[in-house]
Short mmCIF file of C-alpha atoms and ligand atoms in Angstrom, two decimals:
data_model
loop_
_atom_site.label_atom_id
_atom_site.label_comp_id
_atom_site.label_asym_id
_atom_site.label_seq_id
_atom_site.Cartn_x
_atom_site.Cartn_y
_atom_site.Cartn_z
CA MET G 1 -11.83 -44.99 72.12
CA ARG G 2 -15.29 -45.93 72.75
CA TYR G 3 -18.16 -43.80 73.36
CA LEU G 4 -21.18 -43.94 75.79
CA SER G 5 -24.56 -42.92 75.82
CA THR G 6 -25.84 -40.48 78.39
CA ARG G 7 -28.54 -42.63 79.18
CA SER G 8 -26.47 -45.82 79.09
CA ARG G 9 -29.09 -47.96 77.51
CA SER G 10 -27.09 -48.22 74.27
CA GLN G 11 -24.04 -50.36 73.76
CA PRO G 12 -20.80 -48.60 73.62
CA ILE G 13 -19.49 -48.15 70.29
CA GLY G 14 -16.38 -46.70 68.18
CA PHE G 15 -15.67 -43.29 66.93
CA ALA G 16 -16.86 -44.07 63.14
CA GLN G 17 -20.07 -45.67 63.97
CA CYS G 18 -20.82 -42.93 66.71
CA VAL G 19 -20.14 -40.20 63.76
CA ALA G 20 -22.45 -42.35 61.36
CA GLN G 21 -25.10 -42.56 63.98
CA GLY G 22 -25.35 -39.14 65.82
CA LEU G 23 -27.88 -39.75 68.35
CA ALA G 24 -27.65 -43.03 70.53
CA PRO G 25 -30.69 -45.52 69.96
CA ASP G 26 -31.70 -44.90 73.67
CA GLY G 27 -32.43 -41.10 73.10
CA GLY G 28 -29.25 -39.96 74.70
CA LEU G 29 -26.17 -38.31 73.42
CA TYR G 30 -22.51 -39.95 72.77
CA LEU G 31 -19.77 -39.10 75.20
CA PRO G 32 -16.22 -40.61 75.12
CA GLU G 33 -15.54 -43.34 77.53
CA SER G 34 -12.51 -41.31 79.16
CA ILE G 35 -11.46 -37.88 79.01
CA PRO G 36 -7.72 -37.59 77.94
CA ASP G 37 -5.44 -35.31 79.81
CA PHE G 38 -3.60 -32.84 77.27
CA SER G 39 -1.81 -30.72 80.05
CA GLN G 40 1.68 -32.30 79.53
CA LYS G 41 1.32 -31.92 75.70
CA LEU G 42 0.61 -28.15 75.54
CA GLU G 43 4.17 -26.78 75.30
CA LYS G 44 4.95 -29.35 72.43
CA TRP G 45 1.78 -28.20 70.78
CA GLU G 46 2.84 -24.54 70.64
CA THR G 47 4.48 -24.58 67.30
CA LEU G 48 1.85 -26.86 65.17
CA SER G 49 -0.29 -25.41 62.45
CA TYR G 50 -3.89 -25.67 63.19
CA PRO G 51 -4.26 -28.72 61.09
CA GLU G 52 -1.52 -30.33 62.81
CA LEU G 53 -3.16 -29.45 66.05
CA CYS G 54 -6.45 -30.88 65.18
CA HIS G 55 -4.42 -34.05 63.98
CA GLU G 56 -2.84 -34.37 67.20
CA PHE G 57 -6.08 -33.57 69.31
CA LEU G 58 -8.05 -36.33 67.29
CA LEU G 59 -5.69 -38.96 67.53
CA PRO G 60 -6.94 -40.29 70.78
CA PHE G 61 -10.51 -40.03 69.87
CA VAL G 62 -10.61 -41.77 66.83
CA GLY G 63 -8.88 -45.03 68.17
CA GLU G 64 -8.53 -47.65 65.92
CA ASP G 65 -11.01 -46.66 63.05
CA TYR G 66 -8.70 -44.43 61.13
CA SER G 67 -4.75 -44.86 60.64
CA PHE G 68 -2.53 -41.91 61.48
CA GLU G 69 -2.33 -41.07 57.73
CA GLN G 70 -6.01 -41.15 56.99
CA LEU G 71 -6.95 -38.70 59.74
CA ASP G 72 -3.77 -36.76 58.65
CA ALA G 73 -5.61 -36.43 55.09
CA MET G 74 -8.93 -35.83 56.26
CA VAL G 75 -7.96 -33.15 58.59
CA LYS G 76 -5.46 -31.03 56.13
CA ARG G 77 -8.40 -31.37 53.52
CA ALA G 78 -10.98 -30.24 55.58
CA TYR G 79 -9.11 -26.85 56.45
CA THR G 80 -8.15 -26.10 53.07
CA ARG G 81 -11.19 -24.11 52.17
CA PHE G 82 -10.67 -21.22 55.04
CA ASN G 83 -9.66 -17.88 53.90
CA ALA G 84 -7.35 -17.21 56.75
CA PRO G 85 -3.80 -18.58 56.84
CA GLU G 86 -4.02 -18.98 60.36
CA ILE G 87 -7.59 -20.66 60.12
CA ALA G 88 -8.64 -19.11 63.32
CA PRO G 89 -6.83 -16.10 63.77
CA LEU G 90 -6.95 -14.24 67.32
CA LYS G 91 -7.35 -10.58 67.18
CA ASP G 92 -5.94 -8.42 70.11
CA LEU G 93 -8.39 -5.50 70.68
CA GLY G 94 -6.30 -4.27 73.75
CA GLN G 95 -7.66 -3.72 77.42
CA GLY G 96 -6.99 -7.43 77.74
CA VAL G 97 -9.60 -8.42 75.44
CA LYS G 98 -9.02 -10.58 72.30
CA VAL G 99 -11.31 -11.69 69.47
CA LEU G 100 -10.85 -15.52 68.21
CA GLU G 101 -12.47 -15.14 64.36
CA LEU G 102 -13.77 -18.29 63.65
CA PHE G 103 -15.51 -17.10 60.60
CA HIS G 104 -13.08 -17.61 57.87
CA GLY G 105 -14.75 -20.99 56.57
CA PRO G 106 -16.67 -21.29 53.45
CA THR G 107 -20.18 -20.24 55.03
CA LEU G 108 -18.58 -17.36 57.21
CA ALA G 109 -19.51 -18.95 60.60
CA PHE G 110 -18.00 -20.98 63.25
CA LYS G 111 -20.27 -24.16 62.01
CA ASP G 112 -17.70 -24.64 59.23
CA PHE G 113 -15.00 -26.02 61.73
CA ALA G 114 -17.20 -28.97 62.64
CA LEU G 115 -19.02 -29.66 59.33
CA GLN G 116 -15.87 -29.37 56.77
CA LEU G 117 -14.66 -32.19 58.93
CA LEU G 118 -17.96 -34.00 59.12
CA GLY G 119 -18.21 -34.06 55.44
CA GLU G 120 -14.54 -35.40 55.11
CA LEU G 121 -15.71 -38.22 57.64
CA TYR G 122 -18.91 -39.03 55.83
CA GLU G 123 -16.69 -39.39 52.70
CA ALA G 124 -14.48 -41.91 54.39
CA GLN G 125 -17.47 -43.89 55.62
CA ILE G 126 -18.84 -44.15 52.32
CA THR G 127 -15.43 -45.36 50.97
CA ARG G 128 -15.07 -48.05 53.76
CA THR G 129 -18.87 -49.23 53.38
CA LYS G 130 -19.02 -48.63 49.56
CA THR G 131 -22.68 -47.13 50.12
CA PRO G 132 -23.83 -44.06 49.06
CA ILE G 133 -25.67 -41.95 51.56
CA ASN G 134 -28.46 -39.18 51.42
CA VAL G 135 -28.18 -36.56 53.98
CA LEU G 136 -31.37 -34.74 54.94
CA GLY G 137 -31.86 -31.78 57.28
CA ALA G 138 -34.10 -28.50 57.92
CA THR G 139 -32.39 -25.35 58.83
CA SER G 140 -33.38 -21.86 59.77
CA GLY G 141 -30.06 -20.64 58.71
CA ASP G 142 -26.29 -21.47 59.46
CA THR G 143 -26.43 -25.16 59.90
CA GLY G 144 -28.07 -26.17 56.62
CA SER G 145 -25.47 -24.07 54.53
CA ALA G 146 -22.33 -25.18 56.64
CA ALA G 147 -23.43 -28.94 56.00
CA ILE G 148 -24.21 -28.17 52.28
CA HIS G 149 -20.36 -26.75 52.05
CA GLY G 150 -19.27 -29.69 54.04
CA LEU G 151 -20.55 -32.36 51.26
CA LEU G 152 -20.52 -30.15 48.32
CA GLY G 153 -19.38 -32.26 45.26
CA LYS G 154 -18.63 -35.11 47.66
CA PRO G 155 -19.06 -38.46 45.44
CA GLY G 156 -21.53 -40.91 46.68
CA THR G 157 -23.41 -38.06 48.71
CA ALA G 158 -26.61 -36.04 47.86
CA ILE G 159 -27.79 -33.44 50.53
CA PHE G 160 -31.17 -32.23 50.94
CA ILE G 161 -31.96 -29.04 53.02
CA LEU G 162 -35.33 -28.14 53.83
CA TYR G 163 -35.83 -24.28 54.91
CA PRO G 164 -38.81 -22.16 55.26
CA ASP G 165 -39.45 -20.23 52.14
CA GLY G 166 -38.90 -16.48 52.65
CA ARG G 167 -38.11 -16.82 56.13
CA ILE G 168 -33.92 -16.99 56.07
CA SER G 169 -31.93 -14.03 55.16
CA PRO G 170 -31.11 -13.47 51.53
CA LEU G 171 -27.70 -14.20 51.96
CA GLN G 172 -28.10 -17.35 53.91
CA GLU G 173 -30.51 -18.60 51.07
CA ARG G 174 -27.58 -17.70 48.32
CA GLN G 175 -25.30 -19.62 50.29
CA MET G 176 -27.33 -22.75 49.85
CA THR G 177 -28.57 -22.57 46.39
CA CYS G 178 -25.81 -20.80 44.48
CA THR G 179 -23.37 -23.61 44.80
CA ASP G 180 -23.33 -24.90 41.30
CA ALA G 181 -22.94 -28.48 42.79
CA ALA G 182 -25.02 -31.50 41.52
CA ASN G 183 -25.36 -33.12 44.59
CA VAL G 184 -26.86 -30.19 46.58
CA PHE G 185 -30.76 -29.97 46.81
CA PRO G 186 -31.96 -27.05 48.67
CA ILE G 187 -35.79 -27.23 49.31
CA ALA G 188 -37.76 -24.00 49.72
CA ILE G 189 -40.79 -25.21 51.83
CA ASP G 190 -43.99 -23.41 51.81
CA GLY G 191 -44.31 -23.22 55.29
CA SER G 192 -42.42 -22.43 58.53
CA PHE G 193 -39.32 -23.77 59.96
CA ASP G 194 -41.42 -25.93 62.42
CA ASP G 195 -42.96 -27.20 59.30
CA ALA G 196 -39.78 -27.99 57.84
CA GLN G 197 -38.50 -30.00 60.88
CA ASP G 198 -41.78 -31.75 61.14
CA ILE G 199 -41.25 -33.22 57.57
CA VAL G 200 -37.79 -34.15 58.40
CA LYS G 201 -38.87 -35.98 61.44
CA THR G 202 -41.61 -37.85 59.79
CA LEU G 203 -39.08 -39.19 57.04
CA PHE G 204 -36.84 -40.42 59.62
CA ASN G 205 -39.47 -42.01 61.41
CA ASP G 206 -40.48 -43.83 58.33
CA ALA G 207 -38.25 -46.89 58.70
CA ALA G 208 -38.96 -48.19 55.10
CA PHE G 209 -38.41 -44.96 53.44
CA LYS G 210 -35.37 -44.11 55.84
CA SER G 211 -33.97 -47.24 54.57
CA SER G 212 -34.56 -47.25 50.98
CA ALA G 213 -33.30 -43.69 50.63
CA ARG G 214 -30.30 -44.38 52.76
CA LEU G 215 -31.09 -41.29 54.81
CA SER G 216 -28.74 -39.79 57.33
CA ALA G 217 -29.17 -36.85 59.48
CA VAL G 218 -27.04 -33.43 60.05
CA ASN G 219 -27.63 -33.04 63.48
CA SER G 220 -26.39 -30.76 65.94
CA ILE G 221 -25.44 -33.29 68.42
CA ASN G 222 -22.62 -35.47 66.63
CA ILE G 223 -19.93 -35.86 68.92
CA SER G 224 -17.55 -35.20 65.99
CA ARG G 225 -18.72 -31.51 65.86
CA ILE G 226 -17.96 -31.00 69.94
CA LEU G 227 -14.48 -32.54 69.36
CA ALA G 228 -13.65 -30.63 66.19
CA GLN G 229 -14.49 -27.41 68.18
CA CYS G 230 -12.20 -28.21 71.06
CA VAL G 231 -9.41 -27.73 68.95
CA TYR G 232 -9.94 -23.80 68.56
CA TYR G 233 -9.71 -23.29 72.36
CA PHE G 234 -6.29 -25.02 72.64
CA TRP G 235 -5.26 -22.92 69.57
CA ALA G 236 -6.29 -19.70 70.96
CA TYR G 237 -4.77 -20.46 74.38
CA LEU G 238 -1.44 -21.32 72.64
CA ARG G 239 -1.15 -17.93 70.91
CA LEU G 240 -1.22 -16.32 74.43
CA ASN G 241 2.02 -15.33 76.16
CA LYS G 242 2.95 -16.84 79.57
CA GLU G 243 1.38 -13.77 81.67
CA GLU G 244 -1.95 -14.12 79.73
CA ARG G 245 -1.90 -17.87 79.91
CA ALA G 246 -2.21 -17.55 83.81
CA ASN G 247 -5.55 -16.07 83.96
CA VAL G 248 -7.71 -16.94 80.78
CA HIS G 249 -11.72 -16.53 80.47
CA PHE G 250 -13.82 -17.49 77.34
CA VAL G 251 -17.12 -15.75 76.32
CA VAL G 252 -18.77 -17.70 73.98
CA PRO G 253 -22.15 -16.46 72.08
CA THR G 254 -24.71 -19.57 72.94
CA GLY G 255 -27.56 -21.14 71.31
CA ASN G 256 -27.73 -25.15 71.44
CA PHE G 257 -24.47 -25.12 73.73
CA GLY G 258 -22.42 -27.04 71.47
CA ASN G 259 -19.43 -24.31 70.98
CA ILE G 260 -19.34 -23.78 74.46
CA LEU G 261 -19.51 -27.15 75.65
CA ALA G 262 -16.60 -27.88 73.55
CA GLY G 263 -14.50 -25.15 75.51
CA TRP G 264 -15.73 -26.75 78.83
CA MET G 265 -14.44 -30.19 77.66
CA ALA G 266 -11.27 -28.69 76.53
CA ARG G 267 -11.02 -27.60 80.19
CA LYS G 268 -11.70 -31.13 81.38
CA MET G 269 -8.88 -32.04 79.16
CA GLY G 270 -6.33 -29.93 80.96
CA LEU G 271 -6.76 -26.76 79.26
CA PRO G 272 -6.27 -24.25 82.21
CA ILE G 273 -9.62 -21.87 81.48
CA LYS G 274 -10.77 -20.21 84.53
CA THR G 275 -14.03 -19.25 83.40
CA LEU G 276 -16.46 -19.76 80.39
CA ARG G 277 -19.29 -17.52 79.91
CA VAL G 278 -22.64 -18.49 78.26
CA ALA G 279 -23.61 -15.28 76.02
CA THR G 280 -27.28 -15.58 75.22
CA ASN G 281 -29.59 -13.61 73.19
CA GLN G 282 -33.20 -12.81 74.64
CA ASN G 283 -33.81 -16.81 74.21
CA ASP G 284 -32.21 -17.07 77.61
CA ILE G 285 -32.80 -20.59 78.74
CA LEU G 286 -29.10 -21.26 79.81
CA TYR G 287 -28.91 -17.85 81.19
CA ARG G 288 -31.70 -18.57 83.52
CA LEU G 289 -30.38 -22.01 84.23
CA PHE G 290 -26.77 -20.49 85.18
CA THR G 291 -28.19 -17.97 87.17
CA THR G 292 -31.27 -19.54 88.88
CA GLY G 293 -30.82 -23.24 88.79
CA VAL G 294 -34.03 -23.42 86.79
CA TYR G 295 -34.11 -25.21 83.32
CA GLU G 296 -37.44 -24.01 81.88
CA VAL G 297 -38.46 -24.20 78.26
CA GLY G 298 -39.80 -20.80 76.76
CA LYS G 299 -41.19 -19.70 73.75
CA VAL G 300 -38.76 -18.92 71.13
CA GLN G 301 -38.46 -15.02 70.28
CA PRO G 302 -37.08 -14.32 66.86
CA SER G 303 -34.06 -11.97 67.17
CA LEU G 304 -31.32 -10.20 65.61
CA ALA G 305 -29.08 -13.21 66.26
CA PRO G 306 -31.25 -15.83 64.61
CA SER G 307 -28.62 -18.69 65.04
CA MET G 308 -29.01 -18.71 68.79
CA ASP G 309 -32.73 -18.52 68.86
CA ILE G 310 -33.61 -21.85 70.38
CA GLN G 311 -35.80 -23.31 73.06
CA VAL G 312 -34.04 -26.23 74.40
CA ALA G 313 -30.09 -26.59 74.24
CA SER G 314 -29.94 -29.85 72.55
CA ASN G 315 -26.24 -30.29 73.80
CA PHE G 316 -27.17 -29.52 77.31
CA GLU G 317 -27.65 -33.26 78.25
CA ARG G 318 -23.83 -33.83 78.04
CA PHE G 319 -22.89 -31.33 80.53
CA LEU G 320 -25.86 -32.55 82.86
CA TYR G 321 -24.00 -36.08 82.58
CA PHE G 322 -21.03 -34.71 84.14
CA ALA G 323 -22.91 -32.39 86.39
CA LEU G 324 -25.04 -35.37 87.72
CA ASP G 325 -21.41 -37.46 88.49
CA CYS G 326 -22.00 -39.61 85.48
CA ASP G 327 -24.99 -41.32 86.78
CA PRO G 328 -27.29 -42.15 83.50
CA ALA G 329 -30.26 -43.22 85.76
CA ARG G 330 -30.29 -39.47 87.01
CA VAL G 331 -29.85 -38.07 83.57
CA ARG G 332 -32.82 -40.33 82.60
CA GLU G 333 -34.86 -38.64 85.29
CA VAL G 334 -34.25 -34.93 84.69
CA MET G 335 -34.58 -35.65 80.78
CA ASP G 336 -37.69 -37.44 81.65
CA THR G 337 -39.20 -34.60 84.06
CA PHE G 338 -38.14 -31.98 81.55
CA LYS G 339 -39.84 -33.56 78.70
CA ARG G 340 -43.10 -34.16 80.73
CA THR G 341 -43.20 -30.80 82.31
CA GLY G 342 -40.99 -28.62 80.27
CA LYS G 343 -39.16 -27.67 83.46
CA PHE G 344 -36.32 -28.95 86.02
CA VAL G 345 -35.16 -27.18 89.06
CA PHE G 346 -31.82 -27.92 90.06
CA GLU G 347 -31.01 -27.57 94.10
CA ASN G 348 -27.54 -27.08 93.83
CA LEU G 349 -26.19 -27.41 90.13
CA LYS G 350 -22.32 -27.14 90.13
CA SER G 351 -21.53 -24.33 87.72
CA ASP G 352 -18.17 -25.63 87.20
CA GLY G 353 -16.74 -23.00 85.58
CA PHE G 354 -19.53 -21.36 83.84
CA THR G 355 -20.86 -18.26 84.28
CA ALA G 356 -23.76 -16.43 82.04
CA SER G 357 -24.97 -13.20 80.35
CA ARG G 358 -28.13 -12.53 78.16
CA MET G 359 -28.47 -9.45 75.72
CA ASP G 360 -32.03 -8.55 74.41
CA ASP G 361 -32.56 -7.22 70.92
CA ALA G 362 -32.73 -3.70 72.05
CA GLN G 363 -29.39 -3.78 73.07
CA ILE G 364 -27.51 -5.63 70.66
CA PRO G 365 -27.02 -2.43 68.18
CA GLN G 366 -25.86 -0.74 70.75
CA ALA G 367 -23.22 -3.11 71.66
CA ILE G 368 -22.17 -3.29 68.03
CA LYS G 369 -21.73 0.67 68.13
CA THR G 370 -20.14 0.17 71.76
CA VAL G 371 -17.40 -2.40 70.56
CA HIS G 372 -17.03 -0.39 67.34
CA GLU G 373 -16.20 2.82 69.14
CA LYS G 374 -14.10 1.16 71.87
CA TYR G 375 -11.86 -1.07 69.98
CA GLY G 376 -12.44 -0.15 66.60
CA TYR G 377 -13.59 -3.76 65.63
CA VAL G 378 -16.98 -4.71 64.17
CA VAL G 379 -18.70 -7.50 65.39
CA ASP G 380 -21.66 -9.52 64.02
CA PRO G 381 -24.88 -9.48 66.23
CA HIS G 382 -24.24 -13.08 67.52
CA THR G 383 -20.79 -12.03 68.65
CA ALA G 384 -22.36 -8.63 69.81
CA CYS G 385 -24.23 -10.56 72.45
CA ALA G 386 -20.64 -11.27 74.01
CA PHE G 387 -20.16 -8.00 75.25
CA ALA G 388 -23.46 -7.71 77.60
CA GLU G 389 -21.45 -7.52 80.80
CA PRO G 390 -17.89 -6.34 81.72
CA PHE G 391 -15.13 -9.08 81.57
CA GLU G 392 -13.36 -10.84 84.19
CA GLN G 393 -10.10 -9.58 85.30
CA GLY G 394 -7.21 -11.13 83.18
CA THR G 395 -7.31 -12.11 79.55
CA THR G 396 -10.64 -12.59 77.97
CA ILE G 397 -11.10 -14.34 74.74
CA VAL G 398 -14.53 -13.78 72.87
CA LEU G 399 -15.55 -16.31 70.28
CA ALA G 400 -16.47 -14.32 67.16
CA THR G 401 -18.96 -16.86 65.85
CA ALA G 402 -20.09 -15.24 62.25
CA SER G 403 -18.76 -12.67 59.88
CA PRO G 404 -20.55 -9.05 60.12
CA ALA G 405 -20.69 -9.20 56.63
CA LYS G 406 -23.50 -11.91 57.00
CA PHE G 407 -25.63 -9.44 58.56
CA PRO G 408 -25.19 -6.03 56.64
CA GLU G 409 -28.76 -4.65 57.33
CA THR G 410 -27.95 -4.75 61.38
CA ILE G 411 -24.55 -3.71 61.16
CA GLU G 412 -25.44 -0.61 58.83
CA ALA G 413 -28.22 0.11 60.95
CA ALA G 414 -25.91 0.13 64.09
CA ILE G 415 -22.90 2.03 62.85
CA GLY G 416 -23.36 3.40 59.48
CA VAL G 417 -20.76 0.99 58.06
CA HIS G 418 -21.42 -1.78 55.25
CA PRO G 419 -19.56 -4.93 55.97
CA ALA G 420 -18.54 -6.72 52.91
CA ASP G 421 -16.86 -10.04 51.87
CA PRO G 422 -15.80 -10.64 48.34
CA SER G 423 -17.29 -14.36 48.72
CA LEU G 424 -20.56 -13.15 49.63
CA ASP G 425 -20.51 -10.46 46.81
CA ALA G 426 -19.80 -12.99 44.40
CA LEU G 427 -22.92 -14.94 45.17
CA LYS G 428 -24.99 -11.89 44.22
CA THR G 429 -24.45 -12.69 40.39
CA LYS G 430 -24.90 -16.60 40.57
CA GLN G 431 -28.03 -18.40 39.73
CA ILE G 432 -30.42 -19.57 42.63
CA GLN G 433 -30.98 -23.39 42.35
CA ARG G 434 -33.65 -24.61 44.36
CA ALA G 435 -36.65 -26.83 44.42
CA ARG G 436 -39.82 -25.28 45.93
CA LEU G 437 -42.23 -27.69 47.22
CA PRO G 438 -45.77 -27.89 49.45
CA ALA G 439 -45.16 -28.34 53.27
CA THR G 440 -46.10 -32.12 52.98
CA SER G 441 -43.84 -34.97 53.76
CA GLN G 442 -45.15 -36.67 50.57
CA ALA G 443 -44.02 -34.04 48.26
CA VAL G 444 -40.59 -34.12 49.73
CA ALA G 445 -40.45 -37.96 49.70
CA ASP G 446 -41.12 -38.06 46.08
CA TYR G 447 -38.45 -35.37 45.44
CA ILE G 448 -35.92 -37.32 47.34
CA ALA G 449 -36.72 -40.57 45.62
CA ARG G 450 -36.20 -38.73 42.27
CA HIS G 451 -32.91 -37.04 43.15
CA LYS G 452 -31.07 -39.53 45.51
CA VAL G 453 -27.86 -41.15 45.06
C1 PLP K 1 -24.87 -21.88 65.80
C2 PLP K 1 -24.39 -20.46 66.01
C3 PLP K 1 -24.37 -20.07 67.48
C4 PLP K 1 -24.78 -20.77 68.53
O1 PLP K 1 -23.83 -21.97 68.80
P1 PLP K 1 -23.98 -23.30 69.67
O2 PLP K 1 -23.32 -24.13 69.34
O3 PLP K 1 -25.59 -23.83 69.04
O4 PLP K 1 -24.05 -22.63 71.14
C5 PLP K 1 -23.82 -18.82 67.67
N1 PLP K 1 -23.57 -17.87 66.45
C6 PLP K 1 -23.54 -18.38 65.32
C7 PLP K 1 -23.46 -17.34 64.06
C8 PLP K 1 -24.03 -19.70 64.85
O5 PLP K 1 -24.25 -20.01 63.81
#
């Protein structure tokens, strides 16, 4: 399989290169050249374990870059550190509602599904090229810790994650800083998340430094992340009975549009999904897009569901490519206009299975309470956003993107219950290991130069 840029001004490349590169040189995002049709395989896939399903699914996408056995080994290792035997348990809440729990990985949020696999892919890359890599990123929460846990202790890698000192949750900070791993370098920056991100951008734009430090990015637009996330849509569907399968809807707490895009791609690959609901918090650019056709950047309003606090949805361009009939010239035009003016108005955007809802901060604790009363189930503040509006007729699968135990204050305030998780409790007695640096790219560059592999 080859991968094409949504803006088609870069050469098509293979899977391994696409994983290594992340963003295409022309600024576009990579997509597989053709979309396989798995509809005839579904029956055969019913009895597979999660890693087996993942392997079957990924085979056509990796092409010649990995052998059958290599892929098998990577996938098996990637899903060994999940604390539920099913990896992604599907819980029946009754009344046609099911919850797909995607929070049983090492950092208790769905990003582990992609980043545990990406860690394996990086490792394979290092073995193949015999060149170590230093991963650099900035985080306001979940992505940083999931990336750290994907690369934890991997030979030939060091990972540097910048975060704003005192502005991420104490539990998130502990997940990054209490790993005891010699290749992990969390850096608390004396500044905001934007400062941290600016420093990362500056260092990546410094070609000499980038190459001498062999820097690689942890970015949210890597195609391997989307593909890894497609798998659990198939997995969830295959857990349903015949009757339920006739009318399936997914509801997905959404920020950067990566998770739900994976579901939409799964639908393109023959998974019979009726609708996919984009469930946003008060940062609702995608809700506004799908309800009015206007894609317009707003100001980020920090919320109780912080991992969905985004300005622009970085994966949106992949949907756009298909919505504009795979015409890269039109994609470039829309993205250019959007970049210049912060806005694009679509005349008649095909929703193609998407619906949308939004939930502001005042509603989130109320939703946690309602779900608890109605179904006897505790949702985290991100998952709570899925319950903004009544569900469609049929079977609804809500993607639970994080464990409630990561947000004890919000849960306790909403329902008076303290959600606990043994892995988080264990963190509380561990030593915090981190650097504290001023918010300058020079300070960070010097630090990386001293600690890189
Ligand atoms: C990242 C994240 C989201 C948003 O997912 P996207 O792929 O960016 O849409 C939702 N919930 C949690 C807990 C997350 O960590």
